[in-house]
Amino acid sequence: MDTPSASPTQWQRVKQDIFDDRLLYGYVIVTSALLYLASQWFVEQSQLKYDLTTYLRALFTICYITFLAWSSGYYLYLAYHKTPHPLLVYLKTITGFFHPIAKPISFVLLVLSLNLTFSCYTYLKSIIPDINPFQYDLLFYQLDQWLHFGNDPWRLTHQWFSSIYSSFVINFLYNLWFLLMWGSVLFFIVRRDMAILRNQYLITFMASWLVIGGVTATLMSSAGPCYAHLVDVNQTQYLPLMDRLTTQSLALEKLGFPPLWALDVQDLLWLKYLGRESGIGTGISAMPSMHVSIAVLMALGAYRLNKRLGYLMWGYMVAIQIGSVHLAWHYAIDGYLSTFLTLLLWKLSGLIVRKLHSEH
């Protein structure tokens, strides 16, 4: 007798969750539609098609792997602490993810929204040189020198962190960013109990990819230190850095360590760029740095949750800023601008979210 009344209540909860996330969905729908319309102007020039499902399969695969990893770890945690009836506790917790029905529905809708945001970003990043050819690398190199009193920032980082082991650790921390980014997004997707912070974080996250990584990157079109000499043979100022990284990578391999992964990824992205391929992670762009942008966002979110965790994440953000220069991905100024723009988006989204929340 309870089922008929329960079903409308559950669907009411679904509608409420969608309403609570209306700003997120509205942003994704509008930006996806606008980019689709804009893509029709560049389809002949770029030879790249606008694909709304670029990240769909990958995201659900990552969700599945994340769920398996978490559930396995959780069960081991229960067993280690000798929790009474660990299997029953485990199953109760797992089923809690799917009840009420609004939880999984809302989760799937937000993952679909992430897919659209990432797909839009990747497409826009891939056609940047078609819209605005790379032209500011030399300017950003000169600005870097001016800001650092005549010094190349990469020479400073390699002076401070000169050993091959330092470069290895920096590269590891740089790659760890992907795991932390995904973990932070998942955390805020499921934590509806902290509505204002959750929406502020997710809106800033989604806006950063297109506003900072898309629009700003197009206006300030640059390839980056690792590609400067490939885009313009006259720009040889970063060849010593590339030679140093290659030497360090080979030295690490001789000692039984993995190579500097950044070099292989840089080569792969360049080949995809030459082949005009689109797909997950494709596209070349330096200014601004999305690694730094999201690292700043993670620090902002973490600080609101716990000050000590926030300090740790701000330290990690500094490591990402250093790594972006040390590994030849970015000019130092890329990260500085990303930090400023991310803080701006964070403040703006906070004002909007609090205003909407106060109205309801």
PDB file of N, CA and C in Angstrom, residues 32-129:
ATOM      1  N   SER A  32      26.678  24.661 -24.488  1.00  0.00           N
ATOM      2  CA  SER A  32      26.765  23.585 -25.486  1.00  0.00           C
ATOM      3  C   SER A  32      26.069  23.991 -26.775  1.00  0.00           C
ATOM      4  N   ALA A  33      24.908  24.631 -26.645  1.00  0.00           N
ATOM      5  CA  ALA A  33      24.159  25.069 -27.825  1.00  0.00           C
ATOM      6  C   ALA A  33      24.915  26.164 -28.574  1.00  0.00           C
ATOM      7  N   LEU A  34      25.465  27.119 -27.834  1.00  0.00           N
ATOM      8  CA  LEU A  34      26.205  28.209 -28.473  1.00  0.00           C
ATOM      9  C   LEU A  34      27.442  27.694 -29.198  1.00  0.00           C
ATOM     10  N   LEU A  35      28.152  26.770 -28.569  1.00  0.00           N
ATOM     11  CA  LEU A  35      29.353  26.230 -29.200  1.00  0.00           C
ATOM     12  C   LEU A  35      29.000  25.393 -30.421  1.00  0.00           C
ATOM     13  N   TYR A  36      27.872  24.696 -30.350  1.00  0.00           N
ATOM     14  CA  TYR A  36      27.436  23.924 -31.518  1.00  0.00           C
ATOM     15  C   TYR A  36      27.154  24.857 -32.692  1.00  0.00           C
ATOM     16  N   LEU A  37      26.456  25.954 -32.430  1.00  0.00           N
ATOM     17  CA  LEU A  37      26.164  26.919 -33.493  1.00  0.00           C
ATOM     18  C   LEU A  37      27.454  27.525 -34.036  1.00  0.00           C
ATOM     19  N   ALA A  38      28.376  27.847 -33.132  1.00  0.00           N
ATOM     20  CA  ALA A  38      29.655  28.419 -33.567  1.00  0.00           C
ATOM     21  C   ALA A  38      30.464  27.422 -34.376  1.00  0.00           C
ATOM     22  N   SER A  39      30.351  26.137 -34.038  1.00  0.00           N
ATOM     23  CA  SER A  39      31.124  25.103 -34.735  1.00  0.00           C
ATOM     24  C   SER A  39      30.753  25.008 -36.208  1.00  0.00           C
ATOM     25  N   GLN A  40      29.520  25.399 -36.545  1.00  0.00           N
ATOM     26  CA  GLN A  40      29.091  25.335 -37.934  1.00  0.00           C
ATOM     27  C   GLN A  40      29.860  26.317 -38.814  1.00  0.00           C
ATOM     28  N   TRP A  41      30.401  27.358 -38.192  1.00  0.00           N
ATOM     29  CA  TRP A  41      31.187  28.336 -38.937  1.00  0.00           C
ATOM     30  C   TRP A  41      32.610  27.849 -39.202  1.00  0.00           C
ATOM     31  N   PHE A  42      33.083  26.919 -38.356  1.00  0.00           N
ATOM     32  CA  PHE A  42      34.477  26.498 -38.450  1.00  0.00           C
ATOM     33  C   PHE A  42      34.648  25.072 -38.951  1.00  0.00           C
ATOM     34  N   VAL A  43      33.541  24.406 -39.276  1.00  0.00           N
ATOM     35  CA  VAL A  43      33.633  22.995 -39.643  1.00  0.00           C
ATOM     36  C   VAL A  43      34.505  22.773 -40.878  1.00  0.00           C
ATOM     37  N   GLU A  44      34.456  23.692 -41.848  1.00  0.00           N
ATOM     38  CA  GLU A  44      35.267  23.541 -43.058  1.00  0.00           C
ATOM     39  C   GLU A  44      36.722  23.904 -42.793  1.00  0.00           C
ATOM     40  N   GLN A  45      36.934  24.926 -41.979  1.00  0.00           N
ATOM     41  CA  GLN A  45      38.299  25.359 -41.690  1.00  0.00           C
ATOM     42  C   GLN A  45      39.054  24.344 -40.834  1.00  0.00           C
ATOM     43  N   SER A  46      38.398  23.844 -39.803  1.00  0.00           N
ATOM     44  CA  SER A  46      39.088  23.006 -38.827  1.00  0.00           C
ATOM     45  C   SER A  46      39.142  21.534 -39.205  1.00  0.00           C
ATOM     46  N   GLN A  47      38.182  21.084 -40.011  1.00  0.00           N
ATOM     47  CA  GLN A  47      38.066  19.667 -40.379  1.00  0.00           C
ATOM     48  C   GLN A  47      37.802  18.791 -39.157  1.00  0.00           C
ATOM     49  N   LEU A  48      37.397  19.405 -38.060  1.00  0.00           N
ATOM     50  CA  LEU A  48      37.070  18.674 -36.838  1.00  0.00           C
ATOM     51  C   LEU A  48      35.581  18.815 -36.550  1.00  0.00           C
ATOM     52  N   LYS A  49      34.957  17.716 -36.215  1.00  0.00           N
ATOM     53  CA  LYS A  49      33.525  17.737 -35.943  1.00  0.00           C
ATOM     54  C   LYS A  49      33.260  17.932 -34.450  1.00  0.00           C
ATOM     55  N   TYR A  50      32.184  18.643 -34.183  1.00  0.00           N
ATOM     56  CA  TYR A  50      31.768  18.895 -32.805  1.00  0.00           C
ATOM     57  C   TYR A  50      31.033  17.670 -32.291  1.00  0.00           C
ATOM     58  N   ASP A  51      31.631  16.973 -31.333  1.00  0.00           N
ATOM     59  CA  ASP A  51      31.068  15.732 -30.805  1.00  0.00           C
ATOM     60  C   ASP A  51      30.686  15.928 -29.341  1.00  0.00           C
ATOM     61  N   LEU A  52      29.396  15.808 -29.049  1.00  0.00           N
ATOM     62  CA  LEU A  52      28.901  16.022 -27.694  1.00  0.00           C
ATOM     63  C   LEU A  52      29.156  14.842 -26.761  1.00  0.00           C
ATOM     64  N   THR A  53      29.619  13.729 -27.314  1.00  0.00           N
ATOM     65  CA  THR A  53      29.779  12.516 -26.494  1.00  0.00           C
ATOM     66  C   THR A  53      31.241  12.096 -26.333  1.00  0.00           C
ATOM     67  N   THR A  54      32.165  13.023 -26.541  1.00  0.00           N
ATOM     68  CA  THR A  54      33.591  12.692 -26.505  1.00  0.00           C
ATOM     69  C   THR A  54      33.997  11.971 -25.223  1.00  0.00           C
ATOM     70  N   TYR A  55      33.497  12.452 -24.094  1.00  0.00           N
ATOM     71  CA  TYR A  55      33.937  11.921 -22.796  1.00  0.00           C
ATOM     72  C   TYR A  55      32.930  10.980 -22.148  1.00  0.00           C
ATOM     73  N   LEU A  56      31.813  10.716 -22.822  1.00  0.00           N
ATOM     74  CA  LEU A  56      30.724   9.981 -22.179  1.00  0.00           C
ATOM     75  C   LEU A  56      31.158   8.605 -21.689  1.00  0.00           C
ATOM     76  N   ARG A  57      31.706   7.814 -22.589  1.00  0.00           N
ATOM     77  CA  ARG A  57      32.113   6.458 -22.215  1.00  0.00           C
ATOM     78  C   ARG A  57      33.211   6.480 -21.161  1.00  0.00           C
ATOM     79  N   ALA A  58      34.163   7.384 -21.338  1.00  0.00           N
ATOM     80  CA  ALA A  58      35.285   7.459 -20.395  1.00  0.00           C
ATOM     81  C   ALA A  58      34.810   7.821 -18.994  1.00  0.00           C
ATOM     82  N   LEU A  59      33.877   8.768 -18.896  1.00  0.00           N
ATOM     83  CA  LEU A  59      33.396   9.197 -17.589  1.00  0.00           C
ATOM     84  C   LEU A  59      32.667   8.080 -16.855  1.00  0.00           C
ATOM     85  N   PHE A  60      31.817   7.344 -17.566  1.00  0.00           N
ATOM     86  CA  PHE A  60      31.093   6.258 -16.910  1.00  0.00           C
ATOM     87  C   PHE A  60      32.037   5.101 -16.553  1.00  0.00           C
ATOM     88  N   THR A  61      33.064   4.901 -17.385  1.00  0.00           N
ATOM     89  CA  THR A  61      34.074   3.890 -17.047  1.00  0.00           C
ATOM     90  C   THR A  61      34.831   4.287 -15.786  1.00  0.00           C
ATOM     91  N   ILE A  62      35.190   5.565 -15.697  1.00  0.00           N
ATOM     92  CA  ILE A  62      35.885   6.066 -14.510  1.00  0.00           C
ATOM     93  C   ILE A  62      34.992   5.950 -13.277  1.00  0.00           C
ATOM     94  N   CYS A  63      33.695   6.242 -13.456  1.00  0.00           N
ATOM     95  CA  CYS A  63      32.750   6.103 -12.336  1.00  0.00           C
ATOM     96  C   CYS A  63      32.711   4.657 -11.851  1.00  0.00           C
ATOM     97  N   TYR A  64      32.683   3.733 -12.794  1.00  0.00           N
ATOM     98  CA  TYR A  64      32.624   2.310 -12.455  1.00  0.00           C
ATOM     99  C   TYR A  64      33.885   1.879 -11.705  1.00  0.00           C
ATOM    100  N   ILE A  65      35.036   2.289 -12.221  1.00  0.00           N
ATOM    101  CA  ILE A  65      36.309   1.934 -11.579  1.00  0.00           C
ATOM    102  C   ILE A  65      36.405   2.565 -10.190  1.00  0.00           C
ATOM    103  N   THR A  66      35.971   3.828 -10.095  1.00  0.00           N
ATOM    104  CA  THR A  66      35.987   4.517  -8.804  1.00  0.00           C
ATOM    105  C   THR A  66      35.103   3.804  -7.791  1.00  0.00           C
ATOM    106  N   PHE A  67      33.928   3.377  -8.247  1.00  0.00           N
ATOM    107  CA  PHE A  67      32.999   2.670  -7.363  1.00  0.00           C
ATOM    108  C   PHE A  67      33.600   1.350  -6.884  1.00  0.00           C
ATOM    109  N   LEU A  68      34.215   0.600  -7.801  1.00  0.00           N
ATOM    110  CA  LEU A  68      34.837  -0.671  -7.419  1.00  0.00           C
ATOM    111  C   LEU A  68      35.966  -0.455  -6.419  1.00  0.00           C
ATOM    112  N   ALA A  69      36.790   0.552  -6.683  1.00  0.00           N
ATOM    113  CA  ALA A  69      37.924   0.831  -5.794  1.00  0.00           C
ATOM    114  C   ALA A  69      37.431   1.244  -4.408  1.00  0.00           C
ATOM    115  N   TRP A  70      36.440   2.143  -4.383  1.00  0.00           N
ATOM    116  CA  TRP A  70      35.925   2.606  -3.093  1.00  0.00           C
ATOM    117  C   TRP A  70      35.244   1.479  -2.329  1.00  0.00           C
ATOM    118  N   SER A  71      34.391   0.718  -3.005  1.00  0.00           N
ATOM    119  CA  SER A  71      33.639  -0.339  -2.320  1.00  0.00           C
ATOM    120  C   SER A  71      34.573  -1.426  -1.780  1.00  0.00           C
ATOM    121  N   SER A  72      35.611  -1.758  -2.548  1.00  0.00           N
ATOM    122  CA  SER A  72      36.587  -2.749  -2.073  1.00  0.00           C
ATOM    123  C   SER A  72      37.331  -2.229  -0.850  1.00  0.00           C
ATOM    124  N   GLY A  73      37.760  -0.975  -0.934  1.00  0.00           N
ATOM    125  CA  GLY A  73      38.461  -0.368   0.193  1.00  0.00           C
ATOM    126  C   GLY A  73      37.577  -0.247   1.421  1.00  0.00           C
ATOM    127  N   TYR A  74      36.305   0.069   1.198  1.00  0.00           N
ATOM    128  CA  TYR A  74      35.371   0.213   2.319  1.00  0.00           C
ATOM    129  C   TYR A  74      35.147  -1.119   3.022  1.00  0.00           C
ATOM    130  N   TYR A  75      35.019  -2.187   2.241  1.00  0.00           N
ATOM    131  CA  TYR A  75      34.804  -3.501   2.858  1.00  0.00           C
ATOM    132  C   TYR A  75      36.043  -3.933   3.647  1.00  0.00           C
ATOM    133  N   LEU A  76      37.215  -3.678   3.094  1.00  0.00           N
ATOM    134  CA  LEU A  76      38.450  -4.009   3.816  1.00  0.00           C
ATOM    135  C   LEU A  76      38.563  -3.190   5.104  1.00  0.00           C
ATOM    136  N   TYR A  77      38.111  -1.945   5.031  1.00  0.00           N
ATOM    137  CA  TYR A  77      38.109  -1.081   6.220  1.00  0.00           C
ATOM    138  C   TYR A  77      37.216  -1.667   7.308  1.00  0.00           C
ATOM    139  N   LEU A  78      36.019  -2.124   6.917  1.00  0.00           N
ATOM    140  CA  LEU A  78      35.094  -2.734   7.876  1.00  0.00           C
ATOM    141  C   LEU A  78      35.690  -4.005   8.480  1.00  0.00           C
ATOM    142  N   ALA A  79      36.310  -4.803   7.626  1.00  0.00           N
ATOM    143  CA  ALA A  79      36.904  -6.056   8.101  1.00  0.00           C
ATOM    144  C   ALA A  79      38.081  -5.789   9.037  1.00  0.00           C
ATOM    145  N   TYR A  80      38.902  -4.813   8.694  1.00  0.00           N
ATOM    146  CA  TYR A  80      40.080  -4.490   9.506  1.00  0.00           C
ATOM    147  C   TYR A  80      39.674  -4.020  10.904  1.00  0.00           C
ATOM    148  N   HIS A  81      38.608  -3.235  10.970  1.00  0.00           N
ATOM    149  CA  HIS A  81      38.143  -2.709  12.257  1.00  0.00           C
ATOM    150  C   HIS A  81      37.168  -3.658  12.957  1.00  0.00           C
ATOM    151  N   LYS A  82      37.023  -4.865  12.386  1.00  0.00           N
ATOM    152  CA  LYS A  82      36.192  -5.916  12.988  1.00  0.00           C
ATOM    153  C   LYS A  82      34.774  -5.423  13.290  1.00  0.00           C
ATOM    154  N   THR A  83      34.207  -4.736  12.304  1.00  0.00           N
ATOM    155  CA  THR A  83      32.833  -4.261  12.436  1.00  0.00           C
ATOM    156  C   THR A  83      31.878  -5.452  12.485  1.00  0.00           C
ATOM    157  N   PRO A  84      30.944  -5.488  13.427  1.00  0.00           N
ATOM    158  CA  PRO A  84      29.981  -6.597  13.477  1.00  0.00           C
ATOM    159  C   PRO A  84      29.181  -6.692  12.176  1.00  0.00           C
ATOM    160  N   HIS A  85      29.052  -7.880  11.661  1.00  0.00           N
ATOM    161  CA  HIS A  85      28.311  -8.134  10.418  1.00  0.00           C
ATOM    162  C   HIS A  85      28.775  -7.194   9.286  1.00  0.00           C
ATOM    163  N   PRO A  86      30.045  -7.250   8.934  1.00  0.00           N
ATOM    164  CA  PRO A  86      30.585  -6.315   7.931  1.00  0.00           C
ATOM    165  C   PRO A  86      29.882  -6.398   6.583  1.00  0.00           C
ATOM    166  N   LEU A  87      29.482  -7.594   6.166  1.00  0.00           N
ATOM    167  CA  LEU A  87      28.824  -7.733   4.869  1.00  0.00           C
ATOM    168  C   LEU A  87      27.488  -7.004   4.852  1.00  0.00           C
ATOM    169  N   LEU A  88      26.730  -7.115   5.947  1.00  0.00           N
ATOM    170  CA  LEU A  88      25.438  -6.433   6.025  1.00  0.00           C
ATOM    171  C   LEU A  88      25.620  -4.911   6.032  1.00  0.00           C
ATOM    172  N   VAL A  89      26.615  -4.442   6.786  1.00  0.00           N
ATOM    173  CA  VAL A  89      26.900  -3.001   6.821  1.00  0.00           C
ATOM    174  C   VAL A  89      27.328  -2.514   5.442  1.00  0.00           C
ATOM    175  N   TYR A  90      28.170  -3.315   4.790  1.00  0.00           N
ATOM    176  CA  TYR A  90      28.652  -2.990   3.444  1.00  0.00           C
ATOM    177  C   TYR A  90      27.487  -2.880   2.462  1.00  0.00           C
ATOM    178  N   LEU A  91      26.612  -3.898   2.454  1.00  0.00           N
ATOM    179  CA  LEU A  91      25.476  -3.911   1.530  1.00  0.00           C
ATOM    180  C   LEU A  91      24.508  -2.770   1.819  1.00  0.00           C
ATOM    181  N   LYS A  92      24.312  -2.457   3.095  1.00  0.00           N
ATOM    182  CA  LYS A  92      23.413  -1.364   3.460  1.00  0.00           C
ATOM    183  C   LYS A  92      23.951  -0.032   2.950  1.00  0.00           C
ATOM    184  N   THR A  93      25.261   0.143   3.079  1.00  0.00           N
ATOM    185  CA  THR A  93      25.884   1.381   2.596  1.00  0.00           C
ATOM    186  C   THR A  93      25.787   1.487   1.081  1.00  0.00           C
ATOM    187  N   ILE A  94      26.049   0.382   0.387  1.00  0.00           N
ATOM    188  CA  ILE A  94      25.995   0.377  -1.075  1.00  0.00           C
ATOM    189  C   ILE A  94      24.589   0.684  -1.567  1.00  0.00           C
ATOM    190  N   THR A  95      23.588   0.014  -0.976  1.00  0.00           N
ATOM    191  CA  THR A  95      22.201   0.260  -1.410  1.00  0.00           C
ATOM    192  C   THR A  95      21.776   1.692  -1.103  1.00  0.00           C
ATOM    193  N   GLY A  96      22.427   2.310  -0.109  1.00  0.00           N
ATOM    194  CA  GLY A  96      22.113   3.696   0.219  1.00  0.00           C
ATOM    195  C   GLY A  96      22.441   4.657  -0.907  1.00  0.00           C
ATOM    196  N   PHE A  97      23.373   4.246  -1.787  1.00  0.00           N
ATOM    197  CA  PHE A  97      23.713   5.084  -2.936  1.00  0.00           C
ATOM    198  C   PHE A  97      22.566   5.150  -3.947  1.00  0.00           C
ATOM    199  N   PHE A  98      21.705   4.146  -3.921  1.00  0.00           N
ATOM    200  CA  PHE A  98      20.660   4.048  -4.936  1.00  0.00           C
ATOM    201  C   PHE A  98      19.258   4.307  -4.375  1.00  0.00           C
ATOM    202  N   HIS A  99      19.198   4.735  -3.132  1.00  0.00           N
ATOM    203  CA  HIS A  99      17.905   5.035  -2.522  1.00  0.00           C
ATOM    204  C   HIS A  99      18.022   6.311  -1.696  1.00  0.00           C
ATOM    205  N   PRO A 100      17.126   7.276  -1.925  1.00  0.00           N
ATOM    206  CA  PRO A 100      16.029   7.232  -2.893  1.00  0.00           C
ATOM    207  C   PRO A 100      16.517   7.328  -4.332  1.00  0.00           C
ATOM    208  N   ILE A 101      15.611   7.070  -5.263  1.00  0.00           N
ATOM    209  CA  ILE A 101      15.953   7.007  -6.682  1.00  0.00           C
ATOM    210  C   ILE A 101      16.528   8.322  -7.191  1.00  0.00           C
ATOM    211  N   ALA A 102      16.235   9.415  -6.494  1.00  0.00           N
ATOM    212  CA  ALA A 102      16.751  10.720  -6.908  1.00  0.00           C
ATOM    213  C   ALA A 102      18.274  10.757  -6.895  1.00  0.00           C
ATOM    214  N   LYS A 103      18.905   9.999  -5.999  1.00  0.00           N
ATOM    215  CA  LYS A 103      20.369  10.005  -5.898  1.00  0.00           C
ATOM    216  C   LYS A 103      21.040   9.550  -7.190  1.00  0.00           C
ATOM    217  N   PRO A 104      20.758   8.319  -7.683  1.00  0.00           N
ATOM    218  CA  PRO A 104      21.425   7.893  -8.916  1.00  0.00           C
ATOM    219  C   PRO A 104      21.010   8.703 -10.134  1.00  0.00           C
ATOM    220  N   ILE A 105      19.740   9.142 -10.186  1.00  0.00           N
ATOM    221  CA  ILE A 105      19.286   9.930 -11.338  1.00  0.00           C
ATOM    222  C   ILE A 105      20.034  11.256 -11.389  1.00  0.00           C
ATOM    223  N   SER A 106      20.128  11.921 -10.258  1.00  0.00           N
ATOM    224  CA  SER A 106      20.844  13.193 -10.195  1.00  0.00           C
ATOM    225  C   SER A 106      22.314  13.007 -10.543  1.00  0.00           C
ATOM    226  N   PHE A 107      22.902  11.921 -10.053  1.00  0.00           N
ATOM    227  CA  PHE A 107      24.312  11.645 -10.325  1.00  0.00           C
ATOM    228  C   PHE A 107      24.551  11.462 -11.821  1.00  0.00           C
ATOM    229  N   VAL A 108      23.703  10.667 -12.467  1.00  0.00           N
ATOM    230  CA  VAL A 108      23.849  10.412 -13.904  1.00  0.00           C
ATOM    231  C   VAL A 108      23.682  11.706 -14.696  1.00  0.00           C
ATOM    232  N   LEU A 109      22.713  12.528 -14.326  1.00  0.00           N
ATOM    233  CA  LEU A 109      22.483  13.788 -15.035  1.00  0.00           C
ATOM    234  C   LEU A 109      23.690  14.715 -14.921  1.00  0.00           C
ATOM    235  N   LEU A 110      24.310  14.740 -13.753  1.00  0.00           N
ATOM    236  CA  LEU A 110      25.475  15.602 -13.574  1.00  0.00           C
ATOM    237  C   LEU A 110      26.702  15.061 -14.303  1.00  0.00           C
ATOM    238  N   VAL A 111      26.831  13.741 -14.381  1.00  0.00           N
ATOM    239  CA  VAL A 111      27.926  13.153 -15.164  1.00  0.00           C
ATOM    240  C   VAL A 111      27.731  13.473 -16.643  1.00  0.00           C
ATOM    241  N   LEU A 112      26.490  13.414 -17.113  1.00  0.00           N
ATOM    242  CA  LEU A 112      26.193  13.795 -18.497  1.00  0.00           C
ATOM    243  C   LEU A 112      26.547  15.264 -18.731  1.00  0.00           C
ATOM    244  N   SER A 113      26.292  16.093 -17.739  1.00  0.00           N
ATOM    245  CA  SER A 113      26.635  17.511 -17.852  1.00  0.00           C
ATOM    246  C   SER A 113      28.147  17.703 -17.919  1.00  0.00           C
ATOM    247  N   LEU A 114      28.875  16.929 -17.112  1.00  0.00           N
ATOM    248  CA  LEU A 114      30.337  16.985 -17.176  1.00  0.00           C
ATOM    249  C   LEU A 114      30.833  16.585 -18.553  1.00  0.00           C
ATOM    250  N   ASN A 115      30.220  15.551 -19.122  1.00  0.00           N
ATOM    251  CA  ASN A 115      30.593  15.111 -20.460  1.00  0.00           C
ATOM    252  C   ASN A 115      30.435  16.245 -21.465  1.00  0.00           C
ATOM    253  N   LEU A 116      29.321  16.965 -21.388  1.00  0.00           N
ATOM    254  CA  LEU A 116      29.088  18.071 -22.316  1.00  0.00           C
ATOM    255  C   LEU A 116      30.123  19.172 -22.122  1.00  0.00           C
ATOM    256  N   THR A 117      30.411  19.505 -20.864  1.00  0.00           N
ATOM    257  CA  THR A 117      31.386  20.558 -20.582  1.00  0.00           C
ATOM    258  C   THR A 117      32.776  20.185 -21.092  1.00  0.00           C
ATOM    259  N   PHE A 118      33.229  18.969 -20.783  1.00  0.00           N
ATOM    260  CA  PHE A 118      34.548  18.523 -21.237  1.00  0.00           C
ATOM    261  C   PHE A 118      34.607  18.406 -22.760  1.00  0.00           C
ATOM    262  N   SER A 119      33.520  17.928 -23.373  1.00  0.00           N
ATOM    263  CA  SER A 119      33.482  17.774 -24.831  1.00  0.00           C
ATOM    264  C   SER A 119      33.564  19.135 -25.508  1.00  0.00           C
ATOM    265  N   CYS A 120      32.842  20.116 -24.963  1.00  0.00           N
ATOM    266  CA  CYS A 120      32.892  21.472 -25.507  1.00  0.00           C
ATOM    267  C   CYS A 120      34.294  22.055 -25.373  1.00  0.00           C
ATOM    268  N   TYR A 121      34.889  21.856 -24.208  1.00  0.00           N
ATOM    269  CA  TYR A 121      36.234  22.379 -23.962  1.00  0.00           C
ATOM    270  C   TYR A 121      37.247  21.774 -24.926  1.00  0.00           C
ATOM    271  N   THR A 122      37.205  20.454 -25.081  1.00  0.00           N
ATOM    272  CA  THR A 122      38.170  19.777 -25.949  1.00  0.00           C
ATOM    273  C   THR A 122      38.008  20.214 -27.398  1.00  0.00           C
ATOM    274  N   TYR A 123      36.756  20.345 -27.844  1.00  0.00           N
ATOM    275  CA  TYR A 123      36.534  20.790 -29.226  1.00  0.00           C
ATOM    276  C   TYR A 123      37.082  22.202 -29.425  1.00  0.00           C
ATOM    277  N   LEU A 124      36.741  23.101 -28.504  1.00  0.00           N
ATOM    278  CA  LEU A 124      37.196  24.481 -28.636  1.00  0.00           C
ATOM    279  C   LEU A 124      38.715  24.566 -28.570  1.00  0.00           C
ATOM    280  N   LYS A 125      39.316  23.790 -27.677  1.00  0.00           N
ATOM    281  CA  LYS A 125      40.774  23.791 -27.561  1.00  0.00           C
ATOM    282  C   LYS A 125      41.427  23.289 -28.845  1.00  0.00           C
ATOM    283  N   SER A 126      40.797  22.312 -29.492  1.00  0.00           N
ATOM    284  CA  SER A 126      41.367  21.725 -30.709  1.00  0.00           C
ATOM    285  C   SER A 126      41.328  22.680 -31.894  1.00  0.00           C
ATOM    286  N   ILE A 127      40.351  23.607 -31.904  1.00  0.00           N
ATOM    287  CA  ILE A 127      40.225  24.511 -33.057  1.00  0.00           C
ATOM    288  C   ILE A 127      40.792  25.904 -32.775  1.00  0.00           C
ATOM    289  N   ILE A 128      41.447  26.076 -31.623  1.00  0.00           N
ATOM    290  CA  ILE A 128      42.028  27.384 -31.303  1.00  0.00           C
ATOM    291  C   ILE A 128      42.921  27.908 -32.425  1.00  0.00           C
ATOM    292  N   PRO A 129      43.874  27.103 -32.948  1.00  0.00           N
ATOM    293  CA  PRO A 129      44.739  27.642 -34.010  1.00  0.00           C
ATOM    294  C   PRO A 129      43.992  27.951 -35.304  1.00  0.00           C
TER     295      PRO A 129
END
